[in-house]
Every structure is written in C-alpha cells, then in structure tokens.
Coordinates of C-alpha atoms in Angstrom, one line a residue:
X1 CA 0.0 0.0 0.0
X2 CA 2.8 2.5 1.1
X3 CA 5.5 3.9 -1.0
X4 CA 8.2 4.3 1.2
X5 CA 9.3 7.7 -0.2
X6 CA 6.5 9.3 0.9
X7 CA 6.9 11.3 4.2
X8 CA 4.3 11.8 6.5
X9 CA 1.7 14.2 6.4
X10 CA 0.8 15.5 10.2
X11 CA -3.0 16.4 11.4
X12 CA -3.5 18.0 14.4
X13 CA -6.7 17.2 16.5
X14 CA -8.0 13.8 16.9
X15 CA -11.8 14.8 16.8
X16 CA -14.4 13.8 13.6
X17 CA -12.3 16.1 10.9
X18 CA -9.0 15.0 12.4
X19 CA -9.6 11.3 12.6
X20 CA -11.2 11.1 9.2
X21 CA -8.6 13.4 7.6
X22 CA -6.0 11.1 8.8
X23 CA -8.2 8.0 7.3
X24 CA -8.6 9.7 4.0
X25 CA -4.5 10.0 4.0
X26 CA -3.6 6.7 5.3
X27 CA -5.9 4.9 2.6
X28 CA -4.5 6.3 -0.2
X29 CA -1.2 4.7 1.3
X30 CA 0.4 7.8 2.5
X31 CA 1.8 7.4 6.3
X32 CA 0.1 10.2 8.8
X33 CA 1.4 11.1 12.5
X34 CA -2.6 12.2 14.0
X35 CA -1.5 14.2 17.2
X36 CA -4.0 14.4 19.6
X37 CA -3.9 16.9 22.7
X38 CA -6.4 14.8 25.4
X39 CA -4.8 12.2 26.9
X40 CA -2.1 14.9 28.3
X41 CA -4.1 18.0 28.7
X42 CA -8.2 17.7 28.6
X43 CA -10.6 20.2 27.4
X44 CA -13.5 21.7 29.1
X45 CA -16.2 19.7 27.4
X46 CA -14.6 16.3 26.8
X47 CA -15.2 13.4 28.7
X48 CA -12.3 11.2 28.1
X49 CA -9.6 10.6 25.6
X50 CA -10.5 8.4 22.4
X51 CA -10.9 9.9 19.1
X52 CA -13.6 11.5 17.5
X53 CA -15.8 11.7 20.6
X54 CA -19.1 13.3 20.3
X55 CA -19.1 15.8 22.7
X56 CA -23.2 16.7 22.4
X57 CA -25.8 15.1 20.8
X58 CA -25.4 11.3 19.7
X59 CA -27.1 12.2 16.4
X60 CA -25.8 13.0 13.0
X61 CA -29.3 14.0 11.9
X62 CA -31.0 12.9 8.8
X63 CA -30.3 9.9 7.1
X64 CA -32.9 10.8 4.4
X65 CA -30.4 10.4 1.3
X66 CA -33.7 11.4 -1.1
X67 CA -34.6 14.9 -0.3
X68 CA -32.2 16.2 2.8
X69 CA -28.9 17.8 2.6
X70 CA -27.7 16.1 5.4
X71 CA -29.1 12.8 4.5
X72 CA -27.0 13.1 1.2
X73 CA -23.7 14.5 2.6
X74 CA -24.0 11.0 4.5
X75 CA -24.6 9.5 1.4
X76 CA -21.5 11.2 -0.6
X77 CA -19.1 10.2 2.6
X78 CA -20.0 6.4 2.3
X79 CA -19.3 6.7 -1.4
X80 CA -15.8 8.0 -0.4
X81 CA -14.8 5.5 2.3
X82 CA -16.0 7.9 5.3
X83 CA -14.0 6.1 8.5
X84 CA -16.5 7.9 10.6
X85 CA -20.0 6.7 8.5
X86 CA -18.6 3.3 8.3
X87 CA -18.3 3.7 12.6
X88 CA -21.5 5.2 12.7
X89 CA -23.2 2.7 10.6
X90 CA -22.1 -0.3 12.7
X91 CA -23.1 1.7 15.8
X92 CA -25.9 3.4 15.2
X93 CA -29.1 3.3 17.7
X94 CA -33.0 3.8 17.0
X95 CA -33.6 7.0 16.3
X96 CA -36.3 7.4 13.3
X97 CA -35.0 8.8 10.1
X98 CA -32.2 10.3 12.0
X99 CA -28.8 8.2 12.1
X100 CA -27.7 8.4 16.1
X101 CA -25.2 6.3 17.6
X102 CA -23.6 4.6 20.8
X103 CA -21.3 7.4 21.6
X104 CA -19.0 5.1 23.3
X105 CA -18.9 2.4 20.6
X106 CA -18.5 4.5 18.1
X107 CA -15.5 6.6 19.3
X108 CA -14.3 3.3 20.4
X109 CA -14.6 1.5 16.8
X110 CA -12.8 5.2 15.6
X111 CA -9.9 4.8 17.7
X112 CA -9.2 0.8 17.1
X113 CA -9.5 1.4 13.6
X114 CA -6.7 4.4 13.4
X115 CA -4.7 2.3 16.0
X116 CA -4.8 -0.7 13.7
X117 CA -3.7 0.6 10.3
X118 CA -0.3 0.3 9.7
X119 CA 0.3 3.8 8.5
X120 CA -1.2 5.6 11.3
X121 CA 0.7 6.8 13.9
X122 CA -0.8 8.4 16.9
X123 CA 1.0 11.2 19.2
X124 CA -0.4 12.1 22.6
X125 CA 1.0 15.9 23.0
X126 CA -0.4 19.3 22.9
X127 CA 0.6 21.5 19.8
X128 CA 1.0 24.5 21.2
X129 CA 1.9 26.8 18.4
X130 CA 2.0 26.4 14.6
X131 CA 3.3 23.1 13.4
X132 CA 7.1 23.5 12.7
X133 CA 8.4 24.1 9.1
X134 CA 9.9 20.8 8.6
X135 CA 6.6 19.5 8.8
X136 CA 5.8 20.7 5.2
X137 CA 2.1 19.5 5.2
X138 CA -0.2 19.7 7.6
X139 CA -3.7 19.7 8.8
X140 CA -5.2 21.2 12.0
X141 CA -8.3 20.4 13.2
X142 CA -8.6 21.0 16.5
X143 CA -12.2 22.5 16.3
X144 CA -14.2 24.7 18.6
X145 CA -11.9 23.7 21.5
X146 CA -8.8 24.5 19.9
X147 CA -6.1 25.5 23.0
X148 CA -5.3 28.7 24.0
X149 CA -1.9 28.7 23.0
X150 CA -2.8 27.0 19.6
X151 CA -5.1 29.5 18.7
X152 CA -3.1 32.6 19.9
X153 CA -0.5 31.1 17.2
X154 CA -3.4 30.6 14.8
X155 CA -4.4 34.5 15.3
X156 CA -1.0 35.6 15.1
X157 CA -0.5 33.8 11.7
X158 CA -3.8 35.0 9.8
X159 CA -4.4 38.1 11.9
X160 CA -5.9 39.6 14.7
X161 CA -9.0 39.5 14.0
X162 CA -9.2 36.1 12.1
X163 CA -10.7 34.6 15.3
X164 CA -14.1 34.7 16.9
X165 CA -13.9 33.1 20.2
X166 CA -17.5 33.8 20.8
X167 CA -19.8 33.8 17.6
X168 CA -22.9 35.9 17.4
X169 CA -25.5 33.6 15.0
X170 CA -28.1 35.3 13.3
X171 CA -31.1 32.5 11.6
X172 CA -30.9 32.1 8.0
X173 CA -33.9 31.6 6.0
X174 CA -34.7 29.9 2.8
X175 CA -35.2 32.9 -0.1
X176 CA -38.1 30.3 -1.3
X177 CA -40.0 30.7 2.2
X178 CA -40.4 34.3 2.1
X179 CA -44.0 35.7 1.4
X180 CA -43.0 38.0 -1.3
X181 CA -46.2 39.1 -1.4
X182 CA -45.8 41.1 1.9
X183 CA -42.1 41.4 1.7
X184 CA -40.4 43.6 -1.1
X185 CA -36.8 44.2 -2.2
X186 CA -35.1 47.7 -1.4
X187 CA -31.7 48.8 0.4
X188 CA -32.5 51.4 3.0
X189 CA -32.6 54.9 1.3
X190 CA -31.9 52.9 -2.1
X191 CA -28.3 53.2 -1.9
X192 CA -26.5 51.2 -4.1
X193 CA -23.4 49.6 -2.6
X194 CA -20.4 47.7 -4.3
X195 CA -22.1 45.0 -6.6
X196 CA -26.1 46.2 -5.3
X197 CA -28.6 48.0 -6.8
X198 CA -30.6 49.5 -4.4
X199 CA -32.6 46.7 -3.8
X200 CA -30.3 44.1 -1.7
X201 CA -32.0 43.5 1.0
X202 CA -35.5 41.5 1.7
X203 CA -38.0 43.8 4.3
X204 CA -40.8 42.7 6.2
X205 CA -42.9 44.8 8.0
X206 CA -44.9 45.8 10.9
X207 CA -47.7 47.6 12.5
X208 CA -47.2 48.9 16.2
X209 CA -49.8 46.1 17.4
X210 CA -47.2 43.1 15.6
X211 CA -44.6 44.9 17.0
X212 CA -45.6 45.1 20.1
X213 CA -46.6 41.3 20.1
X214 CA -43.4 40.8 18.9
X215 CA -41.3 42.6 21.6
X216 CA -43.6 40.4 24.5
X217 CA -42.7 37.5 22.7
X218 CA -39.0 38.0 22.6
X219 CA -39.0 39.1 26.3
X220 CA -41.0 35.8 27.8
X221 CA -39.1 33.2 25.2
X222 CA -37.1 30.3 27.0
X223 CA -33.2 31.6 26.2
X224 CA -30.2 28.9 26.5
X225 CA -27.7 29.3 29.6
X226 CA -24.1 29.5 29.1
X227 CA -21.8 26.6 30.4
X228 CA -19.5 28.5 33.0
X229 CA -16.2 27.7 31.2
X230 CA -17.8 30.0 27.7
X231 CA -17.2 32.8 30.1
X232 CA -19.0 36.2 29.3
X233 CA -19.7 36.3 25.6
X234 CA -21.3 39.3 24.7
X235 CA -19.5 41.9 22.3
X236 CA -20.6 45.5 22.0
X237 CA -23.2 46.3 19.3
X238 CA -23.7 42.3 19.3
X239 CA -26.1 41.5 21.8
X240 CA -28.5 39.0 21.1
X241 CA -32.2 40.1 20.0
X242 CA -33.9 39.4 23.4
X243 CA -31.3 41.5 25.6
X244 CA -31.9 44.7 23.6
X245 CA -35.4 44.2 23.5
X246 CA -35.4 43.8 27.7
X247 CA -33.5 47.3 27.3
X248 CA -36.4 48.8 26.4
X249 CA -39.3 48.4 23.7
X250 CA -38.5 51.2 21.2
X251 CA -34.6 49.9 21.6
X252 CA -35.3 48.1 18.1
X253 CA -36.9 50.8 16.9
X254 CA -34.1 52.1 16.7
X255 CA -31.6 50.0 15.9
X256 CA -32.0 46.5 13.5
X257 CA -35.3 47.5 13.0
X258 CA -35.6 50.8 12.2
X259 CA -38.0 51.9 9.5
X260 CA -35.9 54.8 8.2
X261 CA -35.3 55.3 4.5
X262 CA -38.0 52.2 3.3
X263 CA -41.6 52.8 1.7
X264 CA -43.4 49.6 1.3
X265 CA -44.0 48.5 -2.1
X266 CA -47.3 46.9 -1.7
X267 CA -48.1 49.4 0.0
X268 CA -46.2 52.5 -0.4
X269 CA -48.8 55.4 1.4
X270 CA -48.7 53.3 4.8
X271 CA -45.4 53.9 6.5
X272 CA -43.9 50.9 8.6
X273 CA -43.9 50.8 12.5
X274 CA -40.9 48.2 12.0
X275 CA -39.0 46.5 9.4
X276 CA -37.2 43.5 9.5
X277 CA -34.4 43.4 7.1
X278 CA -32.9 39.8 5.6
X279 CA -29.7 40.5 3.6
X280 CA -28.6 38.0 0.8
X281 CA -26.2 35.4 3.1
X282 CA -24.5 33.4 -0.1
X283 CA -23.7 34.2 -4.0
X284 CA -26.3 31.8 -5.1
X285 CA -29.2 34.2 -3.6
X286 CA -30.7 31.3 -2.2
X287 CA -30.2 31.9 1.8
X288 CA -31.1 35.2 3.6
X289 CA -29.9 36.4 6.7
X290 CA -31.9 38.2 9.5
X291 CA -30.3 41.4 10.0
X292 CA -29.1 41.9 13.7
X293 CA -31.1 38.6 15.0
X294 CA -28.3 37.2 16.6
X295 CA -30.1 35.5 19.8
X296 CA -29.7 33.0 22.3
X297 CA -33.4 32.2 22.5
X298 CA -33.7 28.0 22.1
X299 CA -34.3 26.4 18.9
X300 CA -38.2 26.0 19.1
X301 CA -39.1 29.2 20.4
X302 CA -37.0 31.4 17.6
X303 CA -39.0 29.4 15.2
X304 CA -42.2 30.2 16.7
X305 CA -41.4 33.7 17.9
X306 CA -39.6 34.7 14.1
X307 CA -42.8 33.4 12.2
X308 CA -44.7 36.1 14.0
X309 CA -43.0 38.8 11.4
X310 CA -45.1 39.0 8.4
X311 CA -43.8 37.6 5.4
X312 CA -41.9 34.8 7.2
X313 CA -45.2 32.8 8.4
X314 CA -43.8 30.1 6.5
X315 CA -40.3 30.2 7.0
X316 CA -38.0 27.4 6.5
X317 CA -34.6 27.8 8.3
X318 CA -31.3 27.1 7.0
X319 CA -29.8 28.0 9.9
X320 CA -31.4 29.1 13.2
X321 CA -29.6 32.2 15.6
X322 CA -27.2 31.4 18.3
X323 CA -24.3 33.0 20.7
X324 CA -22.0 30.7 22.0
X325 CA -17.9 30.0 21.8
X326 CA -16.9 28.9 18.3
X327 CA -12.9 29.4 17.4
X328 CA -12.9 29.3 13.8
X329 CA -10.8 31.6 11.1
X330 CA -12.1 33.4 8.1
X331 CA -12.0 31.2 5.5
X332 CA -13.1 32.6 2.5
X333 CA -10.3 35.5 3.3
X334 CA -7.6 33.1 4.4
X335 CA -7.8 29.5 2.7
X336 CA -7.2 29.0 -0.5
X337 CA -10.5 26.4 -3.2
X338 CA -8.2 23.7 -1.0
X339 CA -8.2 24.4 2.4
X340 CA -4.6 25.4 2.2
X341 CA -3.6 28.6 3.9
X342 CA -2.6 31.3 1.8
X343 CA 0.0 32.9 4.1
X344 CA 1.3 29.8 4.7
X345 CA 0.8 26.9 2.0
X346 CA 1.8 24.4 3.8
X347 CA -1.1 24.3 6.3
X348 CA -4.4 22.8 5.9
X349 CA -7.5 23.3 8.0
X350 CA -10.6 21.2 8.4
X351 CA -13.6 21.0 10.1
X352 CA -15.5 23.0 12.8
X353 CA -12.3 25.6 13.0
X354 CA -12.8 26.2 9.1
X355 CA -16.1 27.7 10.0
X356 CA -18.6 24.8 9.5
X357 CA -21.5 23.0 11.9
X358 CA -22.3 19.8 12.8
X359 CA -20.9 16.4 13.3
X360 CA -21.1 15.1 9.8
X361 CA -19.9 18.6 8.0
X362 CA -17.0 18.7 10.4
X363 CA -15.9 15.1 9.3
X364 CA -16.9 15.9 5.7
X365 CA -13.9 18.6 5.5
X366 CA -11.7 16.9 7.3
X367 CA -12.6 14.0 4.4
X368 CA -11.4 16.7 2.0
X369 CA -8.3 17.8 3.6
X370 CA -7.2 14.0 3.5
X371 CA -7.6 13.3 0.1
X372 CA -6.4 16.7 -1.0
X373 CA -3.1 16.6 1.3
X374 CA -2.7 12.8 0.3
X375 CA -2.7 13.8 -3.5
X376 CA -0.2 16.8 -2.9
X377 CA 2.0 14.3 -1.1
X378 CA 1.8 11.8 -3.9
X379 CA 2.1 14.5 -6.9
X380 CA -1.2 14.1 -8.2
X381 CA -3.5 16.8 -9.5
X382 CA -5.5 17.9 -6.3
X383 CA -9.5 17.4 -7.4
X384 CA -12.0 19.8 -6.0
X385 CA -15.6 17.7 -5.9
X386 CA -18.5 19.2 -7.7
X387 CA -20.2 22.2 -7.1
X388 CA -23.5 20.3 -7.3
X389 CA -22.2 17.8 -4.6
X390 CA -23.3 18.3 -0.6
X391 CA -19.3 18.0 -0.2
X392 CA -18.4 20.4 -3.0
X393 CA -21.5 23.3 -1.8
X394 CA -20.1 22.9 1.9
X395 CA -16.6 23.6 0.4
X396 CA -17.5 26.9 -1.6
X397 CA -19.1 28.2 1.0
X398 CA -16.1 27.8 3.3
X399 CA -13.6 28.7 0.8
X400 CA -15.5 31.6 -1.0
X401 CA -19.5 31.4 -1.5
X402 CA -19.9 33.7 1.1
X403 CA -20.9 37.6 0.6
X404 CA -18.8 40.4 2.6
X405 CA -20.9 43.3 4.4
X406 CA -21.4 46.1 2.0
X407 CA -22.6 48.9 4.5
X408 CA -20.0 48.0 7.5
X409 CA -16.7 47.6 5.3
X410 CA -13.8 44.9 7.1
X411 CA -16.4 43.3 9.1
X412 CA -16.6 39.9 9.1
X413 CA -19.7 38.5 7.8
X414 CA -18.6 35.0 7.2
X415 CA -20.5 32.8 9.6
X416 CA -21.1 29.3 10.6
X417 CA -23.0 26.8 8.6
X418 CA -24.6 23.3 8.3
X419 CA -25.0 22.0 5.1
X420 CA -28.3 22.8 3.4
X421 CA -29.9 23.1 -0.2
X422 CA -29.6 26.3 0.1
X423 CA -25.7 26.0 -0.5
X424 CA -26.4 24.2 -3.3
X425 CA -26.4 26.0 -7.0
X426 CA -30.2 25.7 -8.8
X427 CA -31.4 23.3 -10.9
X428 CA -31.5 23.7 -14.6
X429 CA -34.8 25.5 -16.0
X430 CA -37.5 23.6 -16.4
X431 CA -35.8 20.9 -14.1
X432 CA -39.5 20.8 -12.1
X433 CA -42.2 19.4 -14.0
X434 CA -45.5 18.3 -12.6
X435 CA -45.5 14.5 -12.7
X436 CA -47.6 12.3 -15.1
X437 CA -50.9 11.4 -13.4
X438 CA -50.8 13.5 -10.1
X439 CA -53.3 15.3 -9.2
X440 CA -52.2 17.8 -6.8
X441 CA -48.8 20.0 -7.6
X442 CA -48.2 23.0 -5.4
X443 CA -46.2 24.6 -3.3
X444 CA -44.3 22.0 -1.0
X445 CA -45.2 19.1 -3.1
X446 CA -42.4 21.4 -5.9
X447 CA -39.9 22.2 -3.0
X448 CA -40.3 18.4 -2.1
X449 CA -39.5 17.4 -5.9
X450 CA -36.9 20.3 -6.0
X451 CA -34.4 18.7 -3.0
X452 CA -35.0 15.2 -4.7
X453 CA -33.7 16.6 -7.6
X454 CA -31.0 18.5 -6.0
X455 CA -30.1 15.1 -4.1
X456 CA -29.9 13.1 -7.4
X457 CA -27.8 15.0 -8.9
X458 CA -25.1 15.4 -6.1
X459 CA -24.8 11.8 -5.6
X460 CA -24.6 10.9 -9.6
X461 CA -22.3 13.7 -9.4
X462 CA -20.4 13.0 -6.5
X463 CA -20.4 9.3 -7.9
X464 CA -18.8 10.5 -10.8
X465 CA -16.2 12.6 -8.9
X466 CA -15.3 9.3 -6.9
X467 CA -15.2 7.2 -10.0
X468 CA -17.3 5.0 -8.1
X469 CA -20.3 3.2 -9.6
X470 CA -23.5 5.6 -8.8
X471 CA -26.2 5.2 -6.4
X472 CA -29.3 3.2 -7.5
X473 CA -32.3 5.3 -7.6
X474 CA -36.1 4.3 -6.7
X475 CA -38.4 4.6 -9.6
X476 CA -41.0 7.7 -8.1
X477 CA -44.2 6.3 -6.2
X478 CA -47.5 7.6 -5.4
X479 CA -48.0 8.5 -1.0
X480 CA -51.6 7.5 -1.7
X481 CA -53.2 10.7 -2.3
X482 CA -52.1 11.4 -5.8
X483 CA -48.8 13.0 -5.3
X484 CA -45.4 11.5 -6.8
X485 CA -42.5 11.1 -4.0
X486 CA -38.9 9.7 -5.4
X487 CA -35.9 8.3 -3.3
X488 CA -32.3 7.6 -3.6
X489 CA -29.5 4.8 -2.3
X490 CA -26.2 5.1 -2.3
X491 CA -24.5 2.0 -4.3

C-alpha cells in the first residue's frame, strides 16, 4: 500500500475532521502522525480521551439520502470510504429517520480502527503553536476547543482578528420561504453599494400592534444558559435580540429595525412601525440572513417567535440564531479552493475551525483535507468535488461562496454553517415538472420534488467525482393521495 518515499503528512486534532482526515490520507497509502492533545491536557467539554468523541448530541441528523442535505452528505461520505459513516453505521441506535449512535462504541470503533492501520501513527501531545516548518504538510483540526496557545499562534498567523472566540448567529432563511407578497426588495434609502442595486436586502414589515406582540414575545421566550467555562460572551453592538429588547421596547426601533429610509412596495402610502431586514447570506441568492437577530433564545421558540413577522409565516430555516464559543478563522479571506492557507501553503484546516457546523460537515472537511493533502503528497492533481455535490456546496461556502458586508466595510460576515440546499447551485430551467398522473402540484409538493432533484444530482455527481459506480435510484411512487415522492440509495 505504502510507497516508502512518501513522508508523512501531520494532522493535528484527533476529533471527527482529524480522525477522518487522517483515514482519508492513510488509505491512499500515504503514512500520517494524528496528534491528539487529550490524553495529556483535557478540554473543558470532553469526557475522556478516544478519538472522535461526540461531545453533544449522539445524532448525525437525517439519514434521508432522497430529499435532505444532510441525508445526502452521508450518502457522498460512504461513497468516499468515510472512517467515521462506516463507525457510525455499525453503531448506530433507533432513532427514526435520524442516524444516532452509541457514543461510546462509536469513538471506540474510531480509535481501534486508526490504531490498527499500519500507516497511522498516533501522538499524545499538545501542539501548542504552529506546526514547525519541517513538517511541510499539515492539517489542523482541533475545532471549537482549539487551546489557548494553539489558537493565539493561529491569530498571530492569519491576523488579529481572524478569530471569533464567541460567535454571534443570526437565523438564515430559505429565499423560497419568504412571502414576497408582503415582503419587497429595497436597500435602506436605495443606496447602491459595491455590486447592489438599491434593492439588496428582503424587508418585512410591521404595525405597532405586531410589534408590540413581537417585543412580548421576545421578552418571555425560553433563552439557552451559558456553560460557566464560555465565560462572558457578549460583544458591544452584538447583543443578542432578546437583551436589547429587555433594554427597552423602542430599543429596536431604533436599531435592527428601524423603518428609516424604506416605503413599502405593496403598499407605499402606509409607513412601517418596524421593518425587518434579511440580507442576501450566499452568491447563489438562495439563503437570507436576518439582520441583527443574533439570539440566544432556544431552537423552538426562535422558530415560533420569528414566524410572527409578516412575510416569514412560513419560513424554512437554513440556519437558526445562536451565541455561544466557536474558534474558527475566516475562510473565504484566508484559505485557499483547498483548504490550504494562503500565508502559509503548507497548512491545511478542516472541520469546525474552518467555520462549519455539525458532526457530519465537520468530518466531511476533514474527508477533503485527507484526500487533498494525500494527493499533494503523492504528486497528483488535487481534485476539488463538484459544485452540485453536498461535499463540493459545503466547500465553496467555506472557501468563498460567502458575501462580505457592503454597508460595515472589514467586518466579518462569514458565519457558521450546516449543510443545506440552500448552499447548493439551482437546478437547470424547467428541471420541475408536474408528474404524469398526479393530481395535486403545489407549493411544497415542488420544494419536495426540488431537494430530490437536487439530491440526485449530487450523488450521480459526486459518484462520478469518486469514479465509483452511482447510487441506485427508486423509480417515483404515489403517497396514496395522488402526489409523486422519489428516493435515492447510495450503491
């Protein structure tokens, strides 16, 4: 398998992206030295020191390959020889259409699998600054917990203020969710910014009566607690939603959702009590992010509370808001389409600390960095996956799919993201066409036929990419009440 003239590549952080990186490497029979900090210095959330343990939930969400991002990103990592979907698999524990595991077992099966292949070596020892020179590729994926010393090196490297050590979330909602109807398009005052055109931003308004609502609902929602070791994480002018509106009911009035400057195109003679703004969050105009709705509020009750706004009744949420500790850099500044470091070539970065969420997109990048450091070290052409793959949207988000802030220049806007359709470029024209013989065709029966669409074509894609055979689709099939569903599985 090995070709003894290869030296070995080093990855740094023994969690999902580290563990699978060094997988990814050591299959394509490249040797790999995974250094892992636990074991001689523990972090604040872990419990003890195998690899890849799952620090939170036990779930890696939907297993739905057929019409869920999720689902298909599993899909595309099993088609790749994903160490951890192959763990999960053989560990995984009833949980409905999600895939959830035995935590235990499955960092266990992790750790005796990297133990037992012959070109893994594993280091317990802290890295506490940059990886030397002589180490000429590396990978660090040391995640959310990433040590103090570590990241002080990291900031040093790319910058001051290349770090977030405490990330302010704001939801993100599907562009297809929003009730144009109420909403309209317009940048406050119209002004035209660097690549706008006066209309950039998606505004919903308000009367004083659904303000006012609004305000008591924001006041009385169930917020999430800090553990004590996040320490204090508010910034100035970044407090979450709630706080300001417990400062006072006109405070967001005056501030995210001021009326100023907009007249409402459905209604231009009625002036707004409120307006909530949603600003375009990637190039592909598919996701929109609520303006200055960073919140700690819990998961249910910003859904609830955030459908009160007219317009978003409907909304489906790419993303929902959070505040909480998250080290990760700013990618689409500082890496390069491969992960690689552009000050600095010779470092790669994958998952969380590359500024992605979740269990599965964490491990997915940390997939990437493997087989794109393993093809450096061998001298092959480094192969980016498709654009239309999960694996491929994930990675132009991160490296570049991202928009900057036109009206606050230098501030970061790059932000934390599971995977979602909404990272994913359109279909084709005319892709969506009402199936022969059903009855019924509207609204979420297209969205439904949209992501099984979008799912086919990533994993034929991604197939294709692999130059593995691809996945074996189901021929479509009535529910029962005249309307066509369609799945996928992976081959």
């Amino acid at each position: 398998m090995q070709d003894k003239t290869y030296s070995p590549i080093h990855v740094v952080g023994g969690g999902l992206a580290g563990s699978e990186a060094a997988w990814q490497i050591a299959q394509a029979g490249v040797p790999v030295i995974l250094h892992e900090m636990r074991g001689v210095r523990p972090t604040e959330a872990h419990k003890g020191d195998s690899l890849a343990e799952l620090v939170c939930s036990n779930s890696f969400r939907s297993d739905d390959a057929t019409a869920n991002a999720v689902g298909v990103i599993h899909a595309e990592m099993r088609l790749a020889g994903s160490l951890i979907m192959a763990c999960a698999d053989k560990h995984q524990v009833p949980a409905g259409g999600a895939l959830a595991v035995d935590r235990d077992g499955f960092s266990a099966a992790v750790t005796a699998m990297l133990e037992a292949h012959p070109l893994v070596t594993i280091v317990r020892e802290e890295i506490s600054g940059l990886p030397p020179k002589e180490w000429d590729n590396t990978i660090i994926a040391t995640g959310p917990l990433t040590s103090p010393d570590l990241a002080a090196a990291i900031q040093a490297e790319t910058g001051e203020d290349a770090l977030a050590f405490f990330d302010a979330i704001a939801p993100i909602v599907h562009r297809d969710s929003i009730n144009m109807d109420i909403c309209w398009y317009q940048s406050r005052y119209d002004k035209v910014g660097p690549g706008g055109n006066g209309k950039d931003y998606i505004n919903c308004p308000m009367d004083e009566q659904q303000y006012n609502a609004f305000i008591d609902a924001l006041v009385a929602g169930d917020t999430v607690g800090f553990k004590e070791w996040e320490g204090t994480p508010y910034f100035d002018g970044c407090l979450p939603i709630e706080i300001m509106a417990e400062r006072g009911r006109e405070t967001l009035r005056h501030g995210p959702m001021k009326p100023m400057g907009l007249t409402n195109a459905h209604n231009p003679t009625v002036k707004a009590y409120a307006v909530v703004q949603l600003r375009q969050d990637n190039a592909l105009g598919t996701l929109y992010n609520m303006v200055g709705f960073q919140t700690k509020l819990k998961y249910g009750t910003q859904a609830d509370i955030f459908r009160m706004i007219p317009g978003l009744e409907n909304a489906e949420f790419a993303r929902l808001g959070g505040l909480h500790r998250n080290t990760y850099i700013d990618s689409p500044i500082l890496l390069d389409s491969s992960l690689r470091l552009k000050s600095r070539p010779s470092l790669r970065f994958a998952g969380q600390i590359t500024g992605c969420e979740g269990y599965v997109e964490s491990a997915s990048i940390g997939l990437l960095t493997g087989r794109f450091a393993s093809a450096e070290r061998k001298g092959e052409p480094v192969s980016l996956p498709p654009a239309t793959t999960a694996l491929g949207s994930l990675l132009n988000h991160i490296t570049g799919g991202h928009l900057s802030t036109d009206e606050e220049p230098g501030k970061r806007s790059f932000q934390p993201m599971n995977v979602n359709f909404g990272l994913f470029p359109e279909l084709a024209p005319g892709s969506i066409v009402k199936p022969e013989g059903v009855k019924r065709f509207r609204g979420k029966d297209k969205t439904i036929m949209k992501r099984q669409l979008m799912a086919r074509r990533a994993l034929t894609d991604c197939a294709a990419w692999l130059g593995v055979p691809a996945p074996v689709f189901a021929q479509p099939e009535d529910d029962g009440e005249g309307n066509a569903s369609s799945g996928a599985s992976a081959a």
